[in-house]
Short mmCIF file of C-alpha atoms and ligand atoms in Angstrom, two decimals:
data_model
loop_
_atom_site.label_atom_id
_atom_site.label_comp_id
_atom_site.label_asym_id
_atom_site.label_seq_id
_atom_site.Cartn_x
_atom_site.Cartn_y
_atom_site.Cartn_z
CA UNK A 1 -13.41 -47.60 168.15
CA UNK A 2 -13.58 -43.66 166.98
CA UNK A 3 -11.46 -42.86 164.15
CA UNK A 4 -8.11 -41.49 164.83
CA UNK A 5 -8.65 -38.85 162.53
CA UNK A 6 -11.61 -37.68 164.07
CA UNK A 7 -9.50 -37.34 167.40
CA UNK A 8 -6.81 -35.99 165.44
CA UNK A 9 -9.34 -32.82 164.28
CA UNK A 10 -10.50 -32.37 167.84
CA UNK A 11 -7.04 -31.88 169.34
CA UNK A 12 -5.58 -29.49 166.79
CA UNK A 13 -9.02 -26.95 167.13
CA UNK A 14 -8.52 -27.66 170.87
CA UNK A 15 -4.73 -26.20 170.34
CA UNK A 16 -6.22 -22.86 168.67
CA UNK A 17 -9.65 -22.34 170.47
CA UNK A 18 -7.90 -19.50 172.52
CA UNK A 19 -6.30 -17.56 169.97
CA UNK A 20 -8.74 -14.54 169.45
CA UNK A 21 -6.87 -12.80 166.84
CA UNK A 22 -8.45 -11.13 163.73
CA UNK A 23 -11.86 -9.36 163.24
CA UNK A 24 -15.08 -9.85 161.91
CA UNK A 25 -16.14 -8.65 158.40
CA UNK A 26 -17.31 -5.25 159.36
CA UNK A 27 -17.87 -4.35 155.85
CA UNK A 28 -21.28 -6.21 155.75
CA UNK A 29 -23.41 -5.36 158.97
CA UNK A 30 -24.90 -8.12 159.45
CA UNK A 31 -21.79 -10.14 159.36
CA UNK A 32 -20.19 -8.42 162.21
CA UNK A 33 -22.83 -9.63 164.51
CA UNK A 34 -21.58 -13.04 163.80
CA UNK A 35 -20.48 -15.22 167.07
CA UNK A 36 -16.76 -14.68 166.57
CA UNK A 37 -15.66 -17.95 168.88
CA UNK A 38 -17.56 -20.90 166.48
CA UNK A 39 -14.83 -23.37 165.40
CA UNK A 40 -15.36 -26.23 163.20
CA UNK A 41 -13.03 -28.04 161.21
CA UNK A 42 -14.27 -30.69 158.05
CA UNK A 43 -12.82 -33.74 156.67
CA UNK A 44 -14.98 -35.32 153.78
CA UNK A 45 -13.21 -38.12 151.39
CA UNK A 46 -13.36 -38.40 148.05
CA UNK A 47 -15.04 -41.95 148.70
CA UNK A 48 -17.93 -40.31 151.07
CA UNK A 49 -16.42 -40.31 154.46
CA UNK A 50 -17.20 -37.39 156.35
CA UNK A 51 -14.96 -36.29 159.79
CA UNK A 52 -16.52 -33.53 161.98
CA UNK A 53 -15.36 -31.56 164.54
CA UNK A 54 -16.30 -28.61 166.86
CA UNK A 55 -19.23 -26.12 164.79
CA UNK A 56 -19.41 -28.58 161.93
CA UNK A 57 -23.24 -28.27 161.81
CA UNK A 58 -23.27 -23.98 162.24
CA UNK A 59 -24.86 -22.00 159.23
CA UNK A 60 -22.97 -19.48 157.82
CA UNK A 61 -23.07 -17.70 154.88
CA UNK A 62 -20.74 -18.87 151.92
CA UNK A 63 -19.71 -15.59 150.54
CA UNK A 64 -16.88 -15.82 148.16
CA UNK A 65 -16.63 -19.60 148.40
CA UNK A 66 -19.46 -19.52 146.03
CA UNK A 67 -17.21 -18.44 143.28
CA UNK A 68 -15.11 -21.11 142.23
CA UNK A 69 -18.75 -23.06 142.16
CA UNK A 70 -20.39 -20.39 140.73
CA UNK A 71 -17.29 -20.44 137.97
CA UNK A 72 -17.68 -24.14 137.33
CA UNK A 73 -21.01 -24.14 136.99
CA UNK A 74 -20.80 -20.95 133.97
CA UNK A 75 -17.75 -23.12 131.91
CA UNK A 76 -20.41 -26.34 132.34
CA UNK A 77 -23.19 -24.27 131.30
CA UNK A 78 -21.55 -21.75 128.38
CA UNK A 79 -18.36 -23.41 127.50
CA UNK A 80 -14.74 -22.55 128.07
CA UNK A 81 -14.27 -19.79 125.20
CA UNK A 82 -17.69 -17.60 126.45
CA UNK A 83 -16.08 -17.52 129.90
CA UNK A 84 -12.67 -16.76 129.18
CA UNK A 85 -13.27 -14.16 126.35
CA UNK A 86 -15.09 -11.97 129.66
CA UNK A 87 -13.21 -13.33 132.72
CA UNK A 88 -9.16 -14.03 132.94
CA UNK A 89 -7.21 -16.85 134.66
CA UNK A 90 -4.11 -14.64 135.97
CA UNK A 91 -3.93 -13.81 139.87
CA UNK A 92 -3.98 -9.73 140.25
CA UNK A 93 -1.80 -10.27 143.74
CA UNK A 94 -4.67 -7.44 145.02
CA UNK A 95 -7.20 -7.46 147.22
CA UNK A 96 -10.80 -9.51 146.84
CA UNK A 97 -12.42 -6.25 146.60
CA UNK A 98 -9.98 -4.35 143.80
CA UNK A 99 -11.67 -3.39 140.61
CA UNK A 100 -8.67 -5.02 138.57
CA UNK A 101 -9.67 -5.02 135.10
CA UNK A 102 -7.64 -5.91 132.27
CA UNK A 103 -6.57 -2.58 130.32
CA UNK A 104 -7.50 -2.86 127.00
CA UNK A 105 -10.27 -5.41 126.92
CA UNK A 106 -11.56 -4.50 130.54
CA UNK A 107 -11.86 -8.20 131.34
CA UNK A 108 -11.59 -9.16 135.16
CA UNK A 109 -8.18 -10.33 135.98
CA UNK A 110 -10.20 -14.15 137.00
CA UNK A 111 -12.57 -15.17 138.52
CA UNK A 112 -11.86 -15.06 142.53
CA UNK A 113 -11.73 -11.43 142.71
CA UNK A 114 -14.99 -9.49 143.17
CA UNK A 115 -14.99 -7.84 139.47
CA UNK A 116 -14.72 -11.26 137.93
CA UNK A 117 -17.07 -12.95 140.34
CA UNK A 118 -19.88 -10.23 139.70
CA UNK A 119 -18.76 -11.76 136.15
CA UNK A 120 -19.04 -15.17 136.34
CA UNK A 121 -22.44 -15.21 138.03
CA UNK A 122 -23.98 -13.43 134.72
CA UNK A 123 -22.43 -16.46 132.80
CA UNK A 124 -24.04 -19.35 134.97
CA UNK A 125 -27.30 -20.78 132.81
CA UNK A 126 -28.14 -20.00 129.35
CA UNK A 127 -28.13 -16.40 128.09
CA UNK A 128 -31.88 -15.28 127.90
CA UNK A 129 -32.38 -16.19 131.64
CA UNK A 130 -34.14 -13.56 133.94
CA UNK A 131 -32.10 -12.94 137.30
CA UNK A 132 -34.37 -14.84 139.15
CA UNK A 133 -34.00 -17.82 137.50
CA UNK A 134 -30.09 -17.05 137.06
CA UNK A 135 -29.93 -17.14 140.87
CA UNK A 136 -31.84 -20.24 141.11
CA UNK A 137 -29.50 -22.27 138.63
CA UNK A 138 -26.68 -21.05 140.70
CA UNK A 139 -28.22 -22.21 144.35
CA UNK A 140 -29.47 -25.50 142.57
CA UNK A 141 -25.66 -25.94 141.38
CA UNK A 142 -24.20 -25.03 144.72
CA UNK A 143 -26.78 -27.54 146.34
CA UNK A 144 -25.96 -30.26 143.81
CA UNK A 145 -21.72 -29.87 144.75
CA UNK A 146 -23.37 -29.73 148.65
CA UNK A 147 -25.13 -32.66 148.36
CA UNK A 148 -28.53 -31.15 149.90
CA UNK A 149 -31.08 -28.28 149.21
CA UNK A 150 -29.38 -24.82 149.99
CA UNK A 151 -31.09 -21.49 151.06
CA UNK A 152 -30.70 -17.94 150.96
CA UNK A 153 -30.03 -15.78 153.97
CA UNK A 154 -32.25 -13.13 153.19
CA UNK A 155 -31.28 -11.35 156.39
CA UNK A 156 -27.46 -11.04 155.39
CA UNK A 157 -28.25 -10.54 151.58
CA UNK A 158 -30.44 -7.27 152.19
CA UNK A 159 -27.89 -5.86 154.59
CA UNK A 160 -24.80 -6.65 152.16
CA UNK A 161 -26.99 -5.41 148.91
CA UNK A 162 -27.45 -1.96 151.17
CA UNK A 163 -23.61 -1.38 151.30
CA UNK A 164 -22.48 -2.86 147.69
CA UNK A 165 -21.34 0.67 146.48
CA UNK A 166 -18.21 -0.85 145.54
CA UNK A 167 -19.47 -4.02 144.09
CA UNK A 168 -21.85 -1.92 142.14
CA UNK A 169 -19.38 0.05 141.27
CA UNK A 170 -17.45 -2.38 139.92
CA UNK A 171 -20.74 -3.96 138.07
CA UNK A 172 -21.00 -0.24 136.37
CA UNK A 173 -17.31 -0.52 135.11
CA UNK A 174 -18.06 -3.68 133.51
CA UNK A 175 -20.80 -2.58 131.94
CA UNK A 176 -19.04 0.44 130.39
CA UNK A 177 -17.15 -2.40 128.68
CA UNK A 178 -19.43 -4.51 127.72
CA UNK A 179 -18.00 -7.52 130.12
CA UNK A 180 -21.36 -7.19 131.46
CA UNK A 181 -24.78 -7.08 129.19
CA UNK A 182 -27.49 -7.03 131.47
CA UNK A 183 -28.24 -4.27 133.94
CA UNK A 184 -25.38 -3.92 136.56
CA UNK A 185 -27.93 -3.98 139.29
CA UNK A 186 -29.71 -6.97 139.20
CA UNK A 187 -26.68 -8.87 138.25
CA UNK A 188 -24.86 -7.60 141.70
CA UNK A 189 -28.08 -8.36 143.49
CA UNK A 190 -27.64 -11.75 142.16
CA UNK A 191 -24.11 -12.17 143.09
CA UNK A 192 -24.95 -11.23 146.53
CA UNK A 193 -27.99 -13.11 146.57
CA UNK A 194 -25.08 -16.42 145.52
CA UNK A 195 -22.92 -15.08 148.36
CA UNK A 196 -25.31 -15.37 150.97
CA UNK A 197 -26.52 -19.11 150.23
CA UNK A 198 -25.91 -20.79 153.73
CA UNK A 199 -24.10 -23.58 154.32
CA UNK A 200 -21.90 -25.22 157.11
CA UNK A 201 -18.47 -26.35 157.08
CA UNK A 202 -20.07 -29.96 156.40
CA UNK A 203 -21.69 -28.29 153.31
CA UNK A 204 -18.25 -27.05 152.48
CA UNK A 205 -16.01 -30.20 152.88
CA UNK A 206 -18.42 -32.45 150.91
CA UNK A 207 -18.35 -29.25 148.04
CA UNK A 208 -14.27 -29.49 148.29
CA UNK A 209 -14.44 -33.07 148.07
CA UNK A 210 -16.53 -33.04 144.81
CA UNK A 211 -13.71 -30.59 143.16
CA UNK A 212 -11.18 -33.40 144.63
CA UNK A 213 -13.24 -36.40 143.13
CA UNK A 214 -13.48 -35.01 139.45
CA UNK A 215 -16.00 -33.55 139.68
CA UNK A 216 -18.75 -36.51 141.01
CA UNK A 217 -20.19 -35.80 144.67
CA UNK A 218 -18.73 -38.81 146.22
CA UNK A 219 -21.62 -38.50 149.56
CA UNK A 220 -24.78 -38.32 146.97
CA UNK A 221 -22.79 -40.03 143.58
CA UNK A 222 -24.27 -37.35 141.07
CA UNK A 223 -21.82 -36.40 138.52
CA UNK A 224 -22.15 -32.30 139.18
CA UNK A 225 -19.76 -31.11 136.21
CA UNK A 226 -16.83 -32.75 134.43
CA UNK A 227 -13.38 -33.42 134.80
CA UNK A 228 -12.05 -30.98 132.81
CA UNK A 229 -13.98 -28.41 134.03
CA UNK A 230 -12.42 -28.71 137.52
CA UNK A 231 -8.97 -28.71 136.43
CA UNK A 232 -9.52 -25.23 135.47
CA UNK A 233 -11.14 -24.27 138.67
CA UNK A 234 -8.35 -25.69 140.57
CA UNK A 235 -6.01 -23.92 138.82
CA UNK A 236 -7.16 -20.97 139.57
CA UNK A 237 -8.34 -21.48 142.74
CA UNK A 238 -4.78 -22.44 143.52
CA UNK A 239 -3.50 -19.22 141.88
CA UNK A 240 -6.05 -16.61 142.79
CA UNK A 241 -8.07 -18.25 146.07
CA UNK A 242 -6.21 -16.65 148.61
CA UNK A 243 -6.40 -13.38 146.89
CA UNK A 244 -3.51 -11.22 147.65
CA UNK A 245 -2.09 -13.97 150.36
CA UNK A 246 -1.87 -16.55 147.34
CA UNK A 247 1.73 -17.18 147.11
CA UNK A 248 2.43 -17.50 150.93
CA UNK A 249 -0.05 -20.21 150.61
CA UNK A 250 0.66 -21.83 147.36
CA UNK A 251 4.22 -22.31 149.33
CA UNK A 252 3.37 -23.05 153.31
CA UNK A 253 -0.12 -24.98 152.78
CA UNK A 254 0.02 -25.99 148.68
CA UNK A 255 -3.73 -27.05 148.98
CA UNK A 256 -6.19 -25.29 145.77
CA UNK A 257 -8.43 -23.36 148.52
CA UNK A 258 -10.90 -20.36 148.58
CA UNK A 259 -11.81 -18.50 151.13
CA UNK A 260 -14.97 -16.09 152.45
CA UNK A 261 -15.83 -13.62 154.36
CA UNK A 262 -17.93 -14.79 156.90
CA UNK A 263 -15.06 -17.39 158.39
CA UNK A 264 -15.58 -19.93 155.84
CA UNK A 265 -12.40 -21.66 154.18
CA UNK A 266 -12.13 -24.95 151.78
CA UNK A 267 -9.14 -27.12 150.42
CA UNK A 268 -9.42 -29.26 147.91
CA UNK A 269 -6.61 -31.92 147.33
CA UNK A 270 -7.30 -33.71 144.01
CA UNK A 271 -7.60 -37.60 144.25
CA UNK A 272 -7.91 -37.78 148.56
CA UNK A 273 -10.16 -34.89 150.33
CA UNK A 274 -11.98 -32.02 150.98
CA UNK A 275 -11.07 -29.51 153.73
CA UNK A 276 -13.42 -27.17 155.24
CA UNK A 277 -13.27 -24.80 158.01
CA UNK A 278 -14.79 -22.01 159.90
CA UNK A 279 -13.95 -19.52 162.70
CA UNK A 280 -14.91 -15.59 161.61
CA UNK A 281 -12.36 -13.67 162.78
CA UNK A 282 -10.19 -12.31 159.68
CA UNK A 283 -7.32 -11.14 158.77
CA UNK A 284 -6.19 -8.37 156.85
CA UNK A 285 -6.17 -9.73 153.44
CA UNK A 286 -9.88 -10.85 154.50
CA UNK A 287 -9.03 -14.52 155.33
CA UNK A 288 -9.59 -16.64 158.22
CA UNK A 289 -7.16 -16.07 160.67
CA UNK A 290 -7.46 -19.57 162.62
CA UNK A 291 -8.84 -20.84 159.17
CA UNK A 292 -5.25 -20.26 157.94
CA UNK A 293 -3.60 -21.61 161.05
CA UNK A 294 -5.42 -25.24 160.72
CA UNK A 295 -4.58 -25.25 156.89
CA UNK A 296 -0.72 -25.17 157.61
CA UNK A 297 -1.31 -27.89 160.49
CA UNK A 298 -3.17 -30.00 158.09
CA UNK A 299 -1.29 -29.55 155.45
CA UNK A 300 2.43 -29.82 157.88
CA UNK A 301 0.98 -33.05 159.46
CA UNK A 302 -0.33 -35.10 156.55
CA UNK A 303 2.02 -33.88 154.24
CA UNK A 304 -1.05 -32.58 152.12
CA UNK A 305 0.98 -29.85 149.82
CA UNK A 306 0.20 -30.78 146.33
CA UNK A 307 3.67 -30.22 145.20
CA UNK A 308 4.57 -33.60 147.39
CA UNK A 309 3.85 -36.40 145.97
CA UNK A 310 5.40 -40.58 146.13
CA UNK A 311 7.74 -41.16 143.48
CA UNK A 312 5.30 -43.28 141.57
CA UNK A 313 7.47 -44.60 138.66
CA UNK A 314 9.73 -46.33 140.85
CA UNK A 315 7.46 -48.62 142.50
CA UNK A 316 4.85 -49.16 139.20
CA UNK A 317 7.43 -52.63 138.74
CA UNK A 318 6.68 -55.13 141.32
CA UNK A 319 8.73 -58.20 139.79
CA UNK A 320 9.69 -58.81 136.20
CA UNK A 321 10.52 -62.32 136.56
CA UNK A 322 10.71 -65.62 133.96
CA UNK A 323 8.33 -68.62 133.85
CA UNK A 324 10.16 -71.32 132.36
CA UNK A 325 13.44 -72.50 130.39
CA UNK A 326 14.39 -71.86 126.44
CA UNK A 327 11.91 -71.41 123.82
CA UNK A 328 9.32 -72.05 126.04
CA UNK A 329 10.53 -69.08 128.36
CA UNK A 330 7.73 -66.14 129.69
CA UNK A 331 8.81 -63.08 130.78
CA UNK A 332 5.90 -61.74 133.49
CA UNK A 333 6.20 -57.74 134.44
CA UNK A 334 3.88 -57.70 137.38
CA UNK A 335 2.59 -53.94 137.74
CA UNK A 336 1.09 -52.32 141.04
CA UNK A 337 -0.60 -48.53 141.69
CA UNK A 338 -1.92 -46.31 139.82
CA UNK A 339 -0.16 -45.99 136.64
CA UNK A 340 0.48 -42.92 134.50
CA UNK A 341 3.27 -41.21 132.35
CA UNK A 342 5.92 -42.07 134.05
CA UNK A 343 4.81 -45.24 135.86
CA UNK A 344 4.34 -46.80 132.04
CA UNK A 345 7.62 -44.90 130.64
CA UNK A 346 8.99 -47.45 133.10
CA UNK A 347 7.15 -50.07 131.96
CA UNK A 348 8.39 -49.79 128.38
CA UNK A 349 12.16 -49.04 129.98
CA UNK A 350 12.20 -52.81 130.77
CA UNK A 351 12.22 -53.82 126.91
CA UNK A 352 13.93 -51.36 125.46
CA UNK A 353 17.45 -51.95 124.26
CA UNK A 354 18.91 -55.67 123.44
CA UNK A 355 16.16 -57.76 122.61
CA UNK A 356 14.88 -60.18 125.93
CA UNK A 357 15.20 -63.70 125.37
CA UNK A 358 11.24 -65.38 125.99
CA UNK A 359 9.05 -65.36 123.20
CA UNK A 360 5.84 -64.50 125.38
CA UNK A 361 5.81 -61.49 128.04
CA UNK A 362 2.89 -61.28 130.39
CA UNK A 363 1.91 -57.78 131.63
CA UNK A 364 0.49 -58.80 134.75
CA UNK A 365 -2.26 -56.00 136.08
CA UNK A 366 -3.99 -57.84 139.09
CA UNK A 367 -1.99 -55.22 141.48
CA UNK A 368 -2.88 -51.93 139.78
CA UNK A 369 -5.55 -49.41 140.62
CA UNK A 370 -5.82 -47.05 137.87
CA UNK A 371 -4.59 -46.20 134.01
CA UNK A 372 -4.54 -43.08 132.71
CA UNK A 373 -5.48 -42.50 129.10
CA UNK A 374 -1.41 -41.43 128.26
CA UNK A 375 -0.10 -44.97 130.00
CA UNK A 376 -3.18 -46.85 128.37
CA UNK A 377 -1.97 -46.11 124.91
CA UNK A 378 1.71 -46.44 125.69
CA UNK A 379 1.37 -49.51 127.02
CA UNK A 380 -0.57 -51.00 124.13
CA UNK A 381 2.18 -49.52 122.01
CA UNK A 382 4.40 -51.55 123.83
CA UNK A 383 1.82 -54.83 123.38
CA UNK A 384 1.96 -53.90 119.32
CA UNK A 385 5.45 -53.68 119.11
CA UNK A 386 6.42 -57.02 121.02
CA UNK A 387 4.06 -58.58 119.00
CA UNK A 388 5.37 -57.35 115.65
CA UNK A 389 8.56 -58.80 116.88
CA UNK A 390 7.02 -62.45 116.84
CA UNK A 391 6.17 -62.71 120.77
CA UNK A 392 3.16 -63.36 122.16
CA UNK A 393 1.98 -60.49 124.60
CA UNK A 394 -0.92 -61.45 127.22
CA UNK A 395 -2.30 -59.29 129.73
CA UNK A 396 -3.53 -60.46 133.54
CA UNK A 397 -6.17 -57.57 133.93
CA UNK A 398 -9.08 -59.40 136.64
CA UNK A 399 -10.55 -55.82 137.26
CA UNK A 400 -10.41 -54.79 134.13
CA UNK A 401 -8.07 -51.34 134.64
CA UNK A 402 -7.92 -51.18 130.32
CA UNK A 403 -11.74 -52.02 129.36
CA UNK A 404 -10.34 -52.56 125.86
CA UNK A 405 -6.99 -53.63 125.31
CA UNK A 406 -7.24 -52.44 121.21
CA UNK A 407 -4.00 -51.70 120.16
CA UNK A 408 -5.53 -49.08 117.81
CA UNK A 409 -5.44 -51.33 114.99
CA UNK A 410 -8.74 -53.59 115.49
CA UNK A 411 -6.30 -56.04 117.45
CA UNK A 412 -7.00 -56.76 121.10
CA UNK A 413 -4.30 -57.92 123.28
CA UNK A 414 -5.61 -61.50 124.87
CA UNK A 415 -6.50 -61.14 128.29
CA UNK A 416 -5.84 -64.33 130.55
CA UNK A 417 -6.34 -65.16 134.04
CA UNK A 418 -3.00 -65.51 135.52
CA UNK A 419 0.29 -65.77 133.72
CA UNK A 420 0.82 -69.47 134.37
CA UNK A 421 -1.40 -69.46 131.45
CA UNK A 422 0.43 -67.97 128.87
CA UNK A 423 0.58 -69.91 125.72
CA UNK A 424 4.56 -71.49 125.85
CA UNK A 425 6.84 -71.77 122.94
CA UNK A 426 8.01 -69.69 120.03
CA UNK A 427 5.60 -67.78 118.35
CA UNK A 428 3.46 -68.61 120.45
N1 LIG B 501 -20.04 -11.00 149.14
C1 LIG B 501 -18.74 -10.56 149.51
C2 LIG B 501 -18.33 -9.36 148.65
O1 LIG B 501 -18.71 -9.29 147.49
C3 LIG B 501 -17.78 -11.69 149.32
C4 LIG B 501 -16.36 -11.31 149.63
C5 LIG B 501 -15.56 -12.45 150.20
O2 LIG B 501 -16.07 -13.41 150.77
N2 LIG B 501 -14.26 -12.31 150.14
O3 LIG B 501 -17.67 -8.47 149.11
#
């Protein structure tokens, strides 16, 4: 049987194969003798599963998708304070291409506009490196979030390095400020050397899944940079990646995304997918214009914005039921989902207030998928404080979703295998 959603991503390209609006990046000669017609649209999971349809498998180059890599890969490699004391986090609403610098310090606005890019990519790898090797860092970085060994178009590089007055321009203003140290040249060369690493909108999906899945390839399983790390690119991708279109799309598609000149466009929903497509033609703020259109049909159809999400608190309770009669009564909370803030604020709202009856409670875990480190503690809280009142507290945790159960006091919280075990009886 194929997959539904692969028939799902054939039909909607299908619906906009004929629309032939836009135009190609004329900006950059060799990108204007693109094939403007390719389509190809990307699913890839955050548990490896990859959906292709139409020019999946085209090269193209990556342009300014490279940067929120290129970013991640300069916090990994110099640590948040370095980057943000030469490269902001607020969107400048103007175009890729603007030479928005802060006034006083002359800091790039962030890190999605060309200024900050040209920024970013002197940051990647440790200080001393030559340019050479700082490009090399960056294409093994972009390879490692790709999942395969990525090369240079050498053909689109030399024609975009012939017209980069404006980048170069920009790279001149930084220097003036000292944003940038080395010599403006070779670090613009560099940047576009980054810009035109190919890729295809495979490539892409499985680099937007990576961002979705924390930061861990989920296709080749190598941890590429940390958590944290992509948090902040997310943020600003979601602020800044759609340059001076971003609050249109923050509110119709809600997906963190970044797109590129040559056609190229990703989403990356944190905790289910990455979302790649590709179709040249663009638009005037230099976006994809069918790009665009399949990002609000995605987004419209799944119900991908980020800003809609399942009211998980309300169904973290499964049962909260009692084994037993009198002093030999257990009260067994049987949780389900993933549980966070408010998924254990309800936990805790079951045994607040009058004091419940059984001397044992059983917090029964079987059913739930994940803990985060906020519900982990407040939930042991809970175990310490039922305890202190005399009551035994057990836990039913099979897979193991809190490794330790330490209250933070050298006491673990006994872990049985199913509630019917639960010591009976007061004080038990
Ligand atoms: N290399 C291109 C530039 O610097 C990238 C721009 C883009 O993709 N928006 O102009």
């Amino acid at each position: 049987m194929r997959s539904v959603v692969h028939d799902y991503l054939t039909e909607v390209l299908g619906g906009l194969a004929a629309d032939g609006s836009g135009e190609l990046a004329g900006y950059i000669p060799e990108l204007a003798e693109a094939d403007p017609d390719r389509l190809g649209a990307v699913f890839a999971t955050v548990d490896g599963e990859v959906y292709g349809a139409g020019d999946a498998d085209v090269e193209f180059t990556i342009q300014s998708i490279s940067k929120p890599f290129a970013y991640a890969l300069a916090l990994s490699d110099r640590g948040f304070d370095s980057v943000l004391a030469k490269v902001g986090v607020e969107p400048s609403g103007e175009a890729f291409n603007e030479i928005s610098l802060e006034h006083e310090t002359g800091r790039p606005r962030n890190p999605m506009i060309n200024a900050g890019a040209i920024t970013t990519h002197s940051l990647v790898g440790p200080e001393h490196l030559l340019p050479a090797e700082r490009v090399d860092r960056v294409v093994r970085g972009l390879s490692a979030f790709a999942g395969r060994r990525l090369e240079v178009d050498e053909t689109v590089c030399i024609s975009e390095m012939e017209n980069a007055h404006r980048n170069l321009a920009s790279a001149h203003m930084l220097r003036s400020h000292n944003i940038l140290t080395a010599d403006p040249r070779s670090v613009v060369e560099g940047y576009i050397r980054q810009c035109s690493v190919l890729v295809t909108a495979r490539d892409l999906a499985v680099m937007a899944a990576t961002l979705a899945n924390q930061g861990v390839n989920p296709v080749t399983g190598e941890r590429v940079v940390d958590a944290r790390v992509v948090r902040q690119v997310l943020s600003v991708m979601s602020t800044c990646g759609m340059y001076d279109a971003a609050g249109d799309w923050a509110t119709q598609v809600g997906i963190p995304a970044k797109s590129g000149v040559a056609g190229g466009l990703i989403g990356s929903l944190p905790g289910q997918l990455g979302i790649a497509t590709f179709s040249p033609r663009l638009d005037g703020h230099g976006n994809s214009v069918r790009g665009v259109s399949l990002f609000e049909r995605f987004s419209s159809d799944m119900g991908l914005h980020v800003m809609e999400v399942p009211p998980a608190a309300l169904a973290v309770v499964r049962s909260s039921h009692v084994l037993g009669e009198g002093t030999s009564a257990v009260r067994v909370l049987q949780a389900q989902g993933g549980i966070r803030f408010a998924g254990a604020e309800r936990i805790v709202r079951e045994f607040v207030g009058d004091d419940i009856g059984e001397s044992a409670v059983v917090v029964d875990f079987s059913l739930v998928s994940s803990i985060d480190d906020v519900a982990r503690r407040m939930l042991l809280e809970l175990a310490r404080r039922l305890m202190l009142e005399g009551r035994g507290v057990y836990f039913v945790d099979p897979e193991m979703v809190i490794p330790d159960p330490d209250r933070g006091d050298g006491i673990r919280v006994p872990v049985i295998a199913d509630a019917g075990q639960a010591p009976r009886g007061v004080g038990a």
